[in-house]
Coordinates of C-alpha atoms and ligand atoms in Angstrom, one line a residue:
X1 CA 95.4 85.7 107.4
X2 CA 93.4 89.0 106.7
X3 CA 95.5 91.8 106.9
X4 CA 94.9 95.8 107.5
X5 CA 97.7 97.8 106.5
X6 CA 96.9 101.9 107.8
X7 CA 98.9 104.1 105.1
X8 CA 99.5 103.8 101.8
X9 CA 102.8 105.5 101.4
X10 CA 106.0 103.7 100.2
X11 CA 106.3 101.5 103.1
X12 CA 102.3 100.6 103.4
X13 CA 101.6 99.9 99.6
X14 CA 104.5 97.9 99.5
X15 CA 103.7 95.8 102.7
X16 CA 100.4 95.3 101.7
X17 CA 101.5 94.5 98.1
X18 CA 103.7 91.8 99.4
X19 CA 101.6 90.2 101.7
X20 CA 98.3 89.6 99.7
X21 CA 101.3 88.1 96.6
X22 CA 102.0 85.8 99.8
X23 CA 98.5 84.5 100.0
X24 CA 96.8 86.5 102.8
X25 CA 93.9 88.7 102.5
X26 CA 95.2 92.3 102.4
X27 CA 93.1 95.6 102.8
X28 CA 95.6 99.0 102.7
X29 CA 93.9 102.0 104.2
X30 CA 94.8 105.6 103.7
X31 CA 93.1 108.9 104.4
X32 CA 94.3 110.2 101.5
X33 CA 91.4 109.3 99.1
X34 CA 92.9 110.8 95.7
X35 CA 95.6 107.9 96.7
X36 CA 93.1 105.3 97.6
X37 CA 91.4 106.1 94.1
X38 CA 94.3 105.7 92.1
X39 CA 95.2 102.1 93.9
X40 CA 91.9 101.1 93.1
X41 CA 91.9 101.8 89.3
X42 CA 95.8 100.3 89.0
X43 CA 97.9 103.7 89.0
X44 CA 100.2 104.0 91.3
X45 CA 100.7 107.4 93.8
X46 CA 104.0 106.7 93.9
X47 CA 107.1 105.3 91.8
X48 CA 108.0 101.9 92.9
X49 CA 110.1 99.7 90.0
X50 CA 107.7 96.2 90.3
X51 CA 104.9 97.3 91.8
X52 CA 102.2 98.0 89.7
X53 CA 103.4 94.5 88.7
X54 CA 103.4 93.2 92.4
X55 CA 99.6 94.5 93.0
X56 CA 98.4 92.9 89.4
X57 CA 99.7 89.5 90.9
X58 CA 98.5 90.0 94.6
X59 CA 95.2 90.5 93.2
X60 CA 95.1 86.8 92.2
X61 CA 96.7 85.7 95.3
X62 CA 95.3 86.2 98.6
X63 CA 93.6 89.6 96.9
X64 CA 94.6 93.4 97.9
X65 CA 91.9 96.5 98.0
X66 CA 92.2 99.8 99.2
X67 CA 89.7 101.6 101.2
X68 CA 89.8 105.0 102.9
X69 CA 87.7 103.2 106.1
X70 CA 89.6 101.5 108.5
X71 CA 86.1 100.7 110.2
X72 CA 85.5 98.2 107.3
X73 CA 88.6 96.2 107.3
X74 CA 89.9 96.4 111.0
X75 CA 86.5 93.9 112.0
X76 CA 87.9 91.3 110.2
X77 CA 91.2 91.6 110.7
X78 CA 94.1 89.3 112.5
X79 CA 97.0 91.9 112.1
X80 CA 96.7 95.6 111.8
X81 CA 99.9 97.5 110.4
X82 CA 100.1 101.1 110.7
X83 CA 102.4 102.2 108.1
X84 CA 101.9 106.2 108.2
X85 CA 104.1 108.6 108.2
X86 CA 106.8 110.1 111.1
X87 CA 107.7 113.1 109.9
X88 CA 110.2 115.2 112.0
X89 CA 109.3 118.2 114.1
X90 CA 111.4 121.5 114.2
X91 CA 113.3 120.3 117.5
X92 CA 114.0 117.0 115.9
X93 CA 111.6 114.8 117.4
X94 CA 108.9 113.0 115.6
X95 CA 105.3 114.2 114.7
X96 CA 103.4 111.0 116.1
X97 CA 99.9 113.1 115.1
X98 CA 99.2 110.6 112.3
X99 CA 100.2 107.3 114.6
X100 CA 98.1 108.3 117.0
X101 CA 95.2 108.7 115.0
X102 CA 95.5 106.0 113.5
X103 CA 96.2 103.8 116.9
X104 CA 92.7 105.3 117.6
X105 CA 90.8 104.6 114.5
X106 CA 92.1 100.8 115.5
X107 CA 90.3 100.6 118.9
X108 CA 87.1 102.7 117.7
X109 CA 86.9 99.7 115.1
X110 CA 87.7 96.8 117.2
X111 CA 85.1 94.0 118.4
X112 CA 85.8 91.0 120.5
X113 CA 85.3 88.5 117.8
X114 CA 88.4 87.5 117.7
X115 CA 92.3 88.3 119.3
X116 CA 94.3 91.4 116.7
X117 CA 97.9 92.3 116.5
X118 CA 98.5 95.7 116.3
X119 CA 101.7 96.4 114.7
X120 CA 103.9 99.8 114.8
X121 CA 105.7 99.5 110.7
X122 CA 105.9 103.6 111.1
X123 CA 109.5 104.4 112.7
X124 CA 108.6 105.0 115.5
X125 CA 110.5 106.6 118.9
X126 CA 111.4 104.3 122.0
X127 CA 108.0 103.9 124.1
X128 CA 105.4 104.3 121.0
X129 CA 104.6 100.1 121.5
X130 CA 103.0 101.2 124.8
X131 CA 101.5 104.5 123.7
X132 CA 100.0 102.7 120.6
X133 CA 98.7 99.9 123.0
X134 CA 97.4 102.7 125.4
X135 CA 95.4 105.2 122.2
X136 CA 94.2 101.7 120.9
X137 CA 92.5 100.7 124.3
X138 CA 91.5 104.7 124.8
X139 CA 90.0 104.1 120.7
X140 CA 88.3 101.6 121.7
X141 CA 86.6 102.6 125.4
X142 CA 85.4 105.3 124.4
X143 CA 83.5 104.4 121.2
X144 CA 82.3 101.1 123.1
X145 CA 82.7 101.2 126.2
X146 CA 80.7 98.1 127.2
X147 CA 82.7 96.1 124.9
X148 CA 86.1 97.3 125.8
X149 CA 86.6 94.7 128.5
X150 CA 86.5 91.6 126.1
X151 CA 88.6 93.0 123.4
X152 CA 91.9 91.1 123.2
X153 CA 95.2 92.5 121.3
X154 CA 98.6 92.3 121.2
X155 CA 101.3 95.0 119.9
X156 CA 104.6 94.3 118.1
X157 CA 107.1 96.7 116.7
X158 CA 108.3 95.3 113.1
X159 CA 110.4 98.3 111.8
X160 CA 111.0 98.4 107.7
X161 CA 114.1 98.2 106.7
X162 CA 112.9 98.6 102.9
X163 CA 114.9 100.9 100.4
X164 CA 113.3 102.7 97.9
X165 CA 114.1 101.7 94.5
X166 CA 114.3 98.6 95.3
X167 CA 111.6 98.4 97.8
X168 CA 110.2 95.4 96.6
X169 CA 112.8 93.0 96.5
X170 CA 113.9 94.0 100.4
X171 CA 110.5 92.9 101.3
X172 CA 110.2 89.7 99.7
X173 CA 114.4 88.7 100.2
X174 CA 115.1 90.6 103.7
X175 CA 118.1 90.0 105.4
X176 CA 116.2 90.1 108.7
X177 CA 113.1 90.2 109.8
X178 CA 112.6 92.2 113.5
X179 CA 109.6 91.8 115.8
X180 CA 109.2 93.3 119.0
X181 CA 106.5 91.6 121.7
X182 CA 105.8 90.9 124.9
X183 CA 103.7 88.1 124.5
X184 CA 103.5 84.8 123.1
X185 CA 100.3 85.0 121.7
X186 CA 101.7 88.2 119.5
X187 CA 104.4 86.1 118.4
X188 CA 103.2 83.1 117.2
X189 CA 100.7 85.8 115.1
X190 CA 103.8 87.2 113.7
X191 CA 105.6 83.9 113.0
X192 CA 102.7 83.1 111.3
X193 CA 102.4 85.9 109.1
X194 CA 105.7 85.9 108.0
X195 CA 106.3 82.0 107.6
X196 CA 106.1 82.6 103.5
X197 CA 109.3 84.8 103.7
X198 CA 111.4 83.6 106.9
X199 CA 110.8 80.0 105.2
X200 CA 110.7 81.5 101.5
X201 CA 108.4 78.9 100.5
X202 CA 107.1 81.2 97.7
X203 CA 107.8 81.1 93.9
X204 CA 109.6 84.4 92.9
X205 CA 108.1 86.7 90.4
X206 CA 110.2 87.1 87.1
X207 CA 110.1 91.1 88.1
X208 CA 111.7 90.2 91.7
X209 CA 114.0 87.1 91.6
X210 CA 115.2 85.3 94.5
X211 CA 118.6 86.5 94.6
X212 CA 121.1 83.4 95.1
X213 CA 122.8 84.2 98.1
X214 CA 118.7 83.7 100.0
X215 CA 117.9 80.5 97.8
X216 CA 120.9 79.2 99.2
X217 CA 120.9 79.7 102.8
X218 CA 119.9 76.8 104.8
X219 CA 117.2 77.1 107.8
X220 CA 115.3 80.3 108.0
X221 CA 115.8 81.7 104.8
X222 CA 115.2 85.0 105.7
X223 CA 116.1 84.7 109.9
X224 CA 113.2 86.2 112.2
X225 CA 114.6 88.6 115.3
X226 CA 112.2 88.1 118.0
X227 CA 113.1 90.9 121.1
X228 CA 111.0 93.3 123.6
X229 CA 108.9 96.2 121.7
X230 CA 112.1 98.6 123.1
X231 CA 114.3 96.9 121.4
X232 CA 112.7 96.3 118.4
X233 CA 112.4 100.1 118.3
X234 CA 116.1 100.6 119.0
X235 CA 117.4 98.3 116.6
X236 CA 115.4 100.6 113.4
X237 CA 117.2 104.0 114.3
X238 CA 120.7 102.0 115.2
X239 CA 120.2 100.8 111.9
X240 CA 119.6 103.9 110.2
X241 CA 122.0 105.9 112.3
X242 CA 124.8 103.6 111.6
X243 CA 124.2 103.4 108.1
X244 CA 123.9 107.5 108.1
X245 CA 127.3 107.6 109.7
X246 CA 129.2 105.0 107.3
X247 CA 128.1 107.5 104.2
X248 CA 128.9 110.6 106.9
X249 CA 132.6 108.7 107.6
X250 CA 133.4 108.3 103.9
X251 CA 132.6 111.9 103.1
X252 CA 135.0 112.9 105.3
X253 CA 137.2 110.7 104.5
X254 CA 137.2 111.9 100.7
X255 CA 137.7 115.6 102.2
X256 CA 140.9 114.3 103.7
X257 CA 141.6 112.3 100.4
X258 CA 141.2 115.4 98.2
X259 CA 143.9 117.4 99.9
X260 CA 146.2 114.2 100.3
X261 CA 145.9 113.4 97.0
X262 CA 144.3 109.8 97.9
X263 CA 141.7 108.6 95.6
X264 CA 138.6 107.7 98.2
X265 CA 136.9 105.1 95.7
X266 CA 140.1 103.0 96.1
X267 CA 140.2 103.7 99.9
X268 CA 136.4 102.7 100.2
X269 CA 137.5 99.4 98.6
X270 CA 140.6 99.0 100.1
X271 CA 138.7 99.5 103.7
X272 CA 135.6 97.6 102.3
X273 CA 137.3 94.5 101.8
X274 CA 137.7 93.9 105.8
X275 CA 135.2 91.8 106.5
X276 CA 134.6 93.3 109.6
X277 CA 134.0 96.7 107.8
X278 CA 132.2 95.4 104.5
X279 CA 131.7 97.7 101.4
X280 CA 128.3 98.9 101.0
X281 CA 127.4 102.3 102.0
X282 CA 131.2 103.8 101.4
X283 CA 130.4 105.7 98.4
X284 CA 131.6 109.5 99.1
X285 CA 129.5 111.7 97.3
X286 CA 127.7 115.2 98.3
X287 CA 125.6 113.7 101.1
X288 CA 122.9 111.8 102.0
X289 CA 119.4 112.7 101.8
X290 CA 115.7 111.4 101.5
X291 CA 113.1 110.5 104.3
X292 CA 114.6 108.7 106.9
X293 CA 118.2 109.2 107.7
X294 CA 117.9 113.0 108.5
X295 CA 114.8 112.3 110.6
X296 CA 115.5 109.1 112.0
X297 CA 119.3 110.1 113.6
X298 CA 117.1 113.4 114.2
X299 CA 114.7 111.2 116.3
X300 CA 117.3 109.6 117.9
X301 CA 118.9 112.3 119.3
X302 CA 116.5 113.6 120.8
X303 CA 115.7 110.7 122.9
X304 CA 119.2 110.3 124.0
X305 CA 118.9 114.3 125.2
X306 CA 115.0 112.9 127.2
X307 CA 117.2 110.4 128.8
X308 CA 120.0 112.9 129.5
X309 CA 122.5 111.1 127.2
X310 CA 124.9 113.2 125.4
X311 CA 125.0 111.6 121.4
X312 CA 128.0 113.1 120.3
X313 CA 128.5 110.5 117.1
X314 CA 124.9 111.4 116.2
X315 CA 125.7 115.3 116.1
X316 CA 128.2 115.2 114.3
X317 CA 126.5 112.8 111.5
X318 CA 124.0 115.6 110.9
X319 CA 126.6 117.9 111.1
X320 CA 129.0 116.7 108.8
X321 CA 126.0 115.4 105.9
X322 CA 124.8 119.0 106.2
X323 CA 128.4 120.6 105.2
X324 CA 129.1 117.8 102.4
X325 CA 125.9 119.5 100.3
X326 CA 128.3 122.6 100.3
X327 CA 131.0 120.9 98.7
X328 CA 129.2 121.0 95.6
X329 CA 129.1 124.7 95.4
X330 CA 132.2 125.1 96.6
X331 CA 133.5 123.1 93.7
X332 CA 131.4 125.3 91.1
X333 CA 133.0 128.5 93.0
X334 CA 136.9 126.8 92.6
X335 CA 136.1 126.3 88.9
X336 CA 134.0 129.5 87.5
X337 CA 134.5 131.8 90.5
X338 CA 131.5 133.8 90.1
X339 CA 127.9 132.2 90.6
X340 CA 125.8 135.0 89.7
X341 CA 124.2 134.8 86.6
X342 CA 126.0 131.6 85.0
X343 CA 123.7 128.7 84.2
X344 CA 124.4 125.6 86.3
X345 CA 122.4 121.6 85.1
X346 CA 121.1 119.3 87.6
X347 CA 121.8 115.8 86.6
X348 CA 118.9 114.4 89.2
X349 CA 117.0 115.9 91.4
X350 CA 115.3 112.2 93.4
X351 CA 117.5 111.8 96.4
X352 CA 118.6 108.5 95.1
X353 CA 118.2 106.8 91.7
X354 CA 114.7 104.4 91.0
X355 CA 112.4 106.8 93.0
X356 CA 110.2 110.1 92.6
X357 CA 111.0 110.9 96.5
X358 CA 112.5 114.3 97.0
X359 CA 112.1 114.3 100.7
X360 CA 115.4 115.9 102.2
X361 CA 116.9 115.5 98.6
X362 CA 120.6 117.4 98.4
X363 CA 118.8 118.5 95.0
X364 CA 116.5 121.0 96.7
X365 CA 118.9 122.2 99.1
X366 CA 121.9 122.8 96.3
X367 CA 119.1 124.6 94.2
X368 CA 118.4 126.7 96.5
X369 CA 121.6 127.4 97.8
X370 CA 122.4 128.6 93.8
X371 CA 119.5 130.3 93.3
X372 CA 120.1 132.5 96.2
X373 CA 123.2 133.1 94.7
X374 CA 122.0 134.5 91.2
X375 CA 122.7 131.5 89.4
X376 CA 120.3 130.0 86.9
X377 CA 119.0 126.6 86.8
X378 CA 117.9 123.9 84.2
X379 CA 117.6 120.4 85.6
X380 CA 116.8 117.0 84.3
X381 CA 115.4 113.8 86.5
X382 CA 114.1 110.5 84.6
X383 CA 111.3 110.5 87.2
X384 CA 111.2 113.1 89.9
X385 CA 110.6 116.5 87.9
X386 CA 106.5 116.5 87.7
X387 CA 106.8 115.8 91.6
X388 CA 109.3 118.3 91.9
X389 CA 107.5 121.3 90.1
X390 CA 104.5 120.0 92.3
X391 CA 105.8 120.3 95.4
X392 CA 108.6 123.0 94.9
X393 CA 106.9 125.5 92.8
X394 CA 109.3 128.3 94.2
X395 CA 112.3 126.9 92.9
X396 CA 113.2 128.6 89.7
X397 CA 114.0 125.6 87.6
X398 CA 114.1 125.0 83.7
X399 CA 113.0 121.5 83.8
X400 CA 114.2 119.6 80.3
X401 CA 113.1 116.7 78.1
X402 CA 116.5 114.9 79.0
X403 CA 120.2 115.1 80.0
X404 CA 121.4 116.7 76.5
X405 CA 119.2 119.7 76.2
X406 CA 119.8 120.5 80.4
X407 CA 123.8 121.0 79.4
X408 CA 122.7 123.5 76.5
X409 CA 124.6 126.5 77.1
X410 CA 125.5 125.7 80.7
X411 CA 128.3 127.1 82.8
X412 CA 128.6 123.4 84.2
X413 CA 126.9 120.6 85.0
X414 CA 126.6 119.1 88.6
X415 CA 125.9 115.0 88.9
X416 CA 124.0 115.1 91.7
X417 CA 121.6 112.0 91.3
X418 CA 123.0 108.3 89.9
X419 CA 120.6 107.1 87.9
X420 CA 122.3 104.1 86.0
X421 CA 121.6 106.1 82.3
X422 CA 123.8 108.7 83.4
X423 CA 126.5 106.2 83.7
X424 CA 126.4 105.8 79.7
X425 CA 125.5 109.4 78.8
X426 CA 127.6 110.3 75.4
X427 CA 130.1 112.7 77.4
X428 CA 131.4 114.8 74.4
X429 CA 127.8 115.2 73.3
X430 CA 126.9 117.1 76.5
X431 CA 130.4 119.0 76.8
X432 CA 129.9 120.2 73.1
X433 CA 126.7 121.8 74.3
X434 CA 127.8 124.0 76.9
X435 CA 129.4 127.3 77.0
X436 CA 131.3 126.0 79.7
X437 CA 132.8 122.5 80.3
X438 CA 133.0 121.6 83.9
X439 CA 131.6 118.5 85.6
X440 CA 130.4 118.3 89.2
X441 CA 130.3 114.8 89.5
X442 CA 128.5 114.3 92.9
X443 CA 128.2 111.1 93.2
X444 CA 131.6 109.7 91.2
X445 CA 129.8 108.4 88.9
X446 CA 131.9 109.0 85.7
X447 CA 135.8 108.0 85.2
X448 CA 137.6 110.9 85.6
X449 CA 139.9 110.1 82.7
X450 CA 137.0 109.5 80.1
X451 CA 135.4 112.8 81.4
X452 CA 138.3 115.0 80.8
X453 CA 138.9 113.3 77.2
X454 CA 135.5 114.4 76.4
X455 CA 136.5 117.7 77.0
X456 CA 135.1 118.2 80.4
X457 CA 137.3 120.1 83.4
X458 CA 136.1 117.2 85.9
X459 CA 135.9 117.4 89.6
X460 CA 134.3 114.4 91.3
X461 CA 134.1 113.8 95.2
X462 CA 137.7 112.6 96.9
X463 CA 139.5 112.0 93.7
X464 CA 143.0 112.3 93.7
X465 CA 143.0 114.0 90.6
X466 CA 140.4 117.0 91.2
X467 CA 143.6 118.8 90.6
X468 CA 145.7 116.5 88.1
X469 CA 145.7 116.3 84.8
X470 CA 143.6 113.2 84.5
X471 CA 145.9 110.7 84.6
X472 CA 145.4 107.7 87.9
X473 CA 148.5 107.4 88.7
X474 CA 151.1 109.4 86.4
X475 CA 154.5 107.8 87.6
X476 CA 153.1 103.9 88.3
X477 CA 150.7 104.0 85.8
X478 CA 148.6 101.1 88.5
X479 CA 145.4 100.7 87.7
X480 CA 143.4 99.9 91.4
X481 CA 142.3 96.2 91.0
X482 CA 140.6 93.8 93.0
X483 CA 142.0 90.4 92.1
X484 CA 139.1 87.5 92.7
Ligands
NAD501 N1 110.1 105.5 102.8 C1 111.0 104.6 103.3 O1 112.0 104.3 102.5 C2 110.9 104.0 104.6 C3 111.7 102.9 105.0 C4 111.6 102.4 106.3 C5 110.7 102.9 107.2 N2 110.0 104.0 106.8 C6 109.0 104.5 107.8 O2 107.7 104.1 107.5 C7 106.8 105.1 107.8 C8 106.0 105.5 106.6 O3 106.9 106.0 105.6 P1 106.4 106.3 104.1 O4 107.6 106.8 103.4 O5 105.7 105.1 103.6 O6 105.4 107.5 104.3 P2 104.4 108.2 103.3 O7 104.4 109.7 103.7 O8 104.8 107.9 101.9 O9 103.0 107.6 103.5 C9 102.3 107.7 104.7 C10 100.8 107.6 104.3 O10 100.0 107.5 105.5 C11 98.8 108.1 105.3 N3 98.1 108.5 106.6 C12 98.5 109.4 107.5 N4 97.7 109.3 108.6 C13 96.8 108.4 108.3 C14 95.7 107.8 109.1 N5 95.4 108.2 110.3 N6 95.0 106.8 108.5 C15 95.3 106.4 107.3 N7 96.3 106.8 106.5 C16 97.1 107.8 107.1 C17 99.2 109.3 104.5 O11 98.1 109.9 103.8 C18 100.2 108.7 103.5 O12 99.7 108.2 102.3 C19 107.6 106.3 108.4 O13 107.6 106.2 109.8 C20 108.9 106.1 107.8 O14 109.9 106.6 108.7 C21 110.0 104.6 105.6

């Protein structure tokens, strides 16, 4: 099929990547023409493990270009995405100024050759399937009005439910795949599309294998969730919301843990293990961050106030994310008392490991918070510094070459992103470095034990032994285990 995707952003170049490696005929569109430019010569804008790889491929298979005119590829096309951004207003709600411009560069580009399906991929709020269908039609009358008559399309909400980092092998493996229509003819466009992946008739690429558990489900492979556009809408920000508030419920949880003296990684497992509850997204740490959550249960929330519901679960998500970033410098205050002046290292600044995003990162608002308090920063990310000096250039920050020369001389040094080499950083190396040993490990990503034999004072997230004298259990001596 030929394929328009509108924005060229994590979600777009990934969807368009993916589709032209499935075999159809993909042209990605952005406004953005320093983007566009780059795409076109092979460079990436943005930091995606596998796809630089994924684009070399698609080339070869249905083909991929990029073009800052969506008049040229919308003529052609069967299925439109718009993939721009959503960005949150002040009073929560979304900023639908690039949607709608781009619903209306649609319809000024349409002709009646042929029947389109417009697709919302932005997350969007409840009612945007209608107000796309309604720019799209207002697009199109007034730049031909004569034609407007004879110009069939359909609309169909198919929310991402991609994660950076590993963006690319969500799209090719999902667990579902959602579409929201209201007619048949929109649906069977859709099906279409997506037969490669619901039926996963594809060969994997050696940078993205089919993980086992997809090769070896029978039927659809990778099930397709057909509802109305509402719902379709619905079921992205439940997603997000609920995922927001299992990281929100295990943060408070470790609060509770800390002052019990429970150990929250071994009630997240012991919890985990209920089938009903499962174990992913349990991890206390200092909060969750990046593009979506804030702004999606943000979103959310405010349509439940247009509709005169009172969200109280949603409130106190936000709420409770936003006091977890203060944990971290409350910690720093319990160990050196006095901020002002002491040098504190950033271990990460991404607001999750594999990606150069800093949107909402904890990163920027701990910085901050530290700065403001007469501290002095030196930092160190594997990927997100250049875009963080770019687009934070007020935040006082030594940047350094890597993890080792960011402890030099430090007061302590706060964990606060998990990239996996941190996992095997040479922990007496960096405590011999600083003028002070203490470890704010954010994301509990180091064994508490191993930390304080290096010679660090540790204090993780939850951890029973924030307080102890390193050792798991002292009387028992029990190890937590999971027998299989
Ligand atoms: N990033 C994620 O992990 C993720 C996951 C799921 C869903 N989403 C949703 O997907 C949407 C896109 O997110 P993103 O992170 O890819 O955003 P992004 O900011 O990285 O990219 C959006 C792109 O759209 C372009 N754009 C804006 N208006 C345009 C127009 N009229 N015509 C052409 N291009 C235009 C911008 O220049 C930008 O390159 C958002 O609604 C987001 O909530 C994001």
């Amino acid at each position: 099929m030929r394929v328009t995707v509108i924005g060229t952003g994590y979600v777009g170049t990934v969807t368009g990547a993916c589709l032209a490696f499935l075999g159809h005929r993909v042209t990605c569109v952005d406004t953005d023409r320093t983007k566009i430019e780059k795409l076109r010569i092979g460079e990436m804008p943005i930091y995606e493990p596998g796809l630089k790889e994924l684009i070399e491929v698609a080339q070869e298979k249905g083909g991929i270009d990029f073009d800052t005119d969506v008049k040229r590829a919308v003529p052609e096309s069967d299925v439109i995405f718009i993939a721009v951004g959503t960005p949150p207003l002040p009073s929560g709600e979304s900023n639908l100024a690039y949607l709608e411009s781009a619903a209306r560069s649609i319809g000024a580009a349409m002709d009646a050759s042929k029947f389109r399906v417009v697709v919302n991929k932005s997350t969007v709020p409840v009612g945007c399937g209608n107000l796309v269908e309604t720019l799209v039609r207002e697009g199109l009358t007034e730049a031909n009005p004569e034609m407007a008559g004879g110009v069939r399309f359909g609309v169909a909400s198919n929310p991402e439910f991609l994660r950076e980092g590993s963006a690319i092998h969500d799209s090719l493996y999902p667990d579902r795949i959602v579409v929201g229509a209201e007619d048949e003819e929109t649906v069977r466009t859709m099906r279409a599309l997506y037969e490669p992946l619901v039926e996963q008739t594809f060969v994997d690429p050696s940078f993205a294998p089919r993980p086992r558990g997809v090769a070896e489900r029978t039927g659809a492979k990778a099930p397709m969730v057909t509802t109305t556009l509402t719902s379709a809408e619905m079921i992205k920000y439940s997603a997000n919301a609920f995922l927001a508030l299992k990281i929100g419920f295990s943060n408070e949880i470790a609060n509770i843990c800390e002052r019990v003296g429970a150990e929250v990684t071994e009630v997240m497992m012991g919890i985990g293990l209920d089938s009903r509850i499962g174990t992913a997204f349990l991890n206390a740490g200092l909060g969750w961050g990046g593009s979506c959550f804030g702004k999606d249960v943000s979103s959310l929330l405010h349509t439940a106030g247009e509709y005169g519901v009172n969200a109280r679960i949603l409130e106190a998500s936000l709420a409770v994310n936003r006091m977890q970033r203060n944990v971290v410098i409350q910690k720093l205050q319990e160990k050196l008392y006095i901020l002002k002046g002491r040098t504190i290292a950033l271990l990460g600044l991404a607001f999750k490991p594999n990606t150069d995003d800093l949107r909402d990162a904890p990163s920027l608002q701990i910085a901050e918070k530290l700065l403001q308090m007469g501290a002095r920063l030196r930092a160190y990310d594997p990927i997100a510094m250049d875009a963080c000096r770019e687009q934070h250039p007020n935040l006082r920050i030594c940047y350094c070459n890597d993890a080792l020369s960011a402890a030099e001389h430090a007061d302590a040094l706060v964990l606060v992103t998990e990239w996996p080499e941190f996992a095997s950083l040479d922990l007496g190396s960096l405590a011999s470095r600083m003028n002070n040993p203490v470890l704010i490990d954010g994301r509990n990503l180091f064994s508490p034990e191993k930390a304080r034999a290096a010679g660090f004072e540790y204090a993780g997230i939850g951890r029973s032994n924030n307080r102890g004298n390193g050792q798991l259990h002292p009387v028992r001596g029990v190890k937590t285990t999971v027998a299989s």
